[in-house]
Amino acid sequence: MGITLKQAQTAVQAAHEKAIEMGVKMNIAVVDSGANLVAFIRMDDAWLGSLDISIKKAKTARFFDMPTGAIGGLSQPGGSLYNIEHSNGGLITFPGGIPIKNSEGQIFGAIGVSGSTVEDDHAVAEAGVRALEGQ
Amino acid sequence: MGITLKQAQTAVQAAHEKAIEMGVKMNIAVVDSGANLVAFIRMDDAWLGSLDISIKKAKTARFFDMPTGAIGGLSQPGGSLYNIEHSNGGLITFPGGIPIKNSEGQIFGAIGVSGSTVEDDHAVAEAGVRALEGQ
Amino acid sequence: MGITLKQAQTAVQAAHEKAIEMGVKMNIAVVDSGANLVAFIRMDDAWLGSLDISIKKAKTARFFDMPTGAIGGLSQPGGSLYNIEHSNGGLITFPGGIPIKNSEGQIFGAIGVSGSTVEDDHAVAEAGVRALEGQ
Amino acid sequence: MGITLKQAQTAVQAAHEKAIEMGVKMNIAVVDSGANLVAFIRMDDAWLGSLDISIKKAKTARFFDMPTGAIGGLSQPGGSLYNIEHSNGGLITFPGGIPIKNSEGQIFGAIGVSGSTVEDDHAVAEAGVRALEGQ
């Protein structure tokens, strides 16, 4: 099923450290290649509503093997994927979810982050992805 | 309830062959006149999130007896069916779902395809529909 | 994600042939190692309510890597897993779902069958599993 | 909302170590006093269906401030809480969920473990609870 718990925890910890460094309070979720949760943390006082969003971002990124924001660009009114968010029990299509690739370039999981601006969310998710580069 | 398993499998196989010819990885679903699933396949490495979308496209096409994209044209902000996607446990209203008619012109099922651009999805769905023309 | 579409279709077809031989009308579902649907058929005039049950049986068998009936033995009143069926969006814990192993003995999918007695359902599911033995 | 992320991670890690020591593969979840997830891990090759169960056990333990098994004793046929599992989006009432108290004896969270027998699940959950005693 792709990503191991150890790898998922490495990604979560790197994202957590980035969030502390940035002074933001995040929910951080990692799913495996089957889009099932492997590791999750909610920082103290992070938005409660971001719990579900972080998990949905991770799932969405794996569901379509692309950063969540890329889907959001297509799901706007008039866009080719308008209202795709109604599928799969609810998608989140703004930035903060990113697929994670193994050393062979295959996607074997995804990370989702929520708790601040979408720019912050994406930056924290990226820190998680980078921590696994080459693994 | 309309379409037989044999007919549904004929449509799925034709759509599958079209997808292979186009080099795309699809989820392909066929529902009967009651909008209940009759046959489904997910091609290797097709987007996981397209599983639910393909089934929802097939259901949506049968729910309203028109191609899904036609509904999407009316569900935009300001449109007459704005946010109709909230009904029926979630609709998908962009292209890729098409009703299937029997030899007497009656709709007796629908096909839904998801896994690439909406143009590709629609083209693969059409291949499935054509395979049943005159049956 | 384990089982390929080709393997899933082989299992579905073997189960379908077994069902025809037995004179029963079945819903037959195969999921991959992530418990996501790969192939499905509903035979003509098969119980409509068995559609969801067949998929839930396949998922349940993969969720716990054992035949569904084994779980049902533990989920009875007074049993150690009483009412486990309330998890995972609904489990089905009577016979008809069986994990599928690859040639190395690893579970890489599961089949679920519903449409007759649980004995018949299990027999048809077993025919699907046997068709993949050694693959 | 009670338990901090640091405390939740301490409980998860202690439970994880206990699971390794016992040779079992677990899903481990900790919720806060609001019954919302704070930390979660799924060990490699742990049952996929236990993901949801571990979270539901933690929630159930906090929903009623008692070990999940105690509720299961009352939810049997003829019992005073018969089929209480239908509430709250699904409860799990067999052992493996335990409330966590702070140093003043107030419940400020709960842990839920799933992946083996209910005895094993409960033992691993207890290891998580013990790691926070006096904190």
Coordinates of C-alpha atoms in Angstrom, one line a residue, chain D residues 1-74:
Chain D
M1 CA -10.1 21.0 24.8
G2 CA -8.0 19.1 27.2
I3 CA -5.2 16.8 25.9
T4 CA -2.3 18.5 24.1
L5 CA -0.8 17.1 20.9
K6 CA 2.4 16.3 22.9
Q7 CA 0.4 14.3 25.4
A8 CA -1.5 12.6 22.6
Q9 CA 1.7 11.7 20.9
T10 CA 3.1 10.3 24.1
A11 CA 0.1 8.0 24.4
V12 CA 0.3 7.0 20.8
Q13 CA 4.0 6.2 21.0
A14 CA 3.6 4.2 24.2
A15 CA 0.7 2.2 22.6
H16 CA 2.8 1.7 19.5
E17 CA 5.7 0.3 21.5
K18 CA 3.4 -2.0 23.4
A19 CA 2.0 -3.2 20.1
I20 CA 5.5 -3.9 18.7
E21 CA 6.4 -5.8 21.9
M22 CA 3.2 -7.9 21.6
G23 CA 3.8 -8.5 17.9
V24 CA 0.5 -7.1 16.8
K25 CA -0.3 -4.5 14.1
M26 CA -2.6 -1.8 15.3
N27 CA -4.5 1.4 14.4
I28 CA -4.1 3.8 17.3
A29 CA -6.2 7.0 17.7
V30 CA -6.4 9.7 20.4
V31 CA -9.2 12.2 20.6
D32 CA -9.5 15.3 22.9
S33 CA -12.3 16.2 25.3
G34 CA -14.4 17.3 22.3
A35 CA -14.1 13.8 20.9
N36 CA -12.1 15.2 17.9
L37 CA -9.0 13.4 16.6
V38 CA -5.7 14.7 17.8
A39 CA -3.2 12.0 16.7
F40 CA -3.5 8.8 14.7
I41 CA -1.2 6.1 13.3
R42 CA -1.7 3.0 11.3
M43 CA 1.1 0.4 11.6
D44 CA 2.3 -1.2 8.4
D45 CA 0.0 -4.1 7.3
A46 CA -2.5 -3.4 10.1
W47 CA -6.1 -4.2 9.1
L48 CA -7.6 -1.5 6.9
G49 CA -11.0 -1.9 8.5
S50 CA -9.5 -1.1 11.9
L51 CA -8.7 2.5 10.9
D52 CA -12.3 3.6 11.3
I53 CA -12.9 1.3 14.3
S54 CA -9.9 2.7 16.3
I55 CA -11.2 6.3 15.8
K56 CA -14.8 5.2 16.7
K57 CA -13.5 3.5 19.8
A58 CA -11.7 6.6 21.0
K59 CA -14.8 8.7 20.3
T60 CA -17.2 6.3 22.0
A61 CA -15.0 6.2 25.1
R62 CA -15.1 10.0 25.3
F63 CA -18.8 10.2 24.3
F64 CA -19.8 8.3 27.4
D65 CA -16.6 8.6 29.6
M66 CA -16.2 4.9 30.1
P67 CA -14.3 2.1 28.5
T68 CA -16.0 0.9 25.3
G69 CA -16.4 -2.6 26.5
A70 CA -18.6 -1.3 29.4
I71 CA -21.0 0.1 26.9
G72 CA -21.0 -3.1 24.9
G73 CA -22.2 -4.9 28.0
L74 CA -25.4 -2.8 28.0

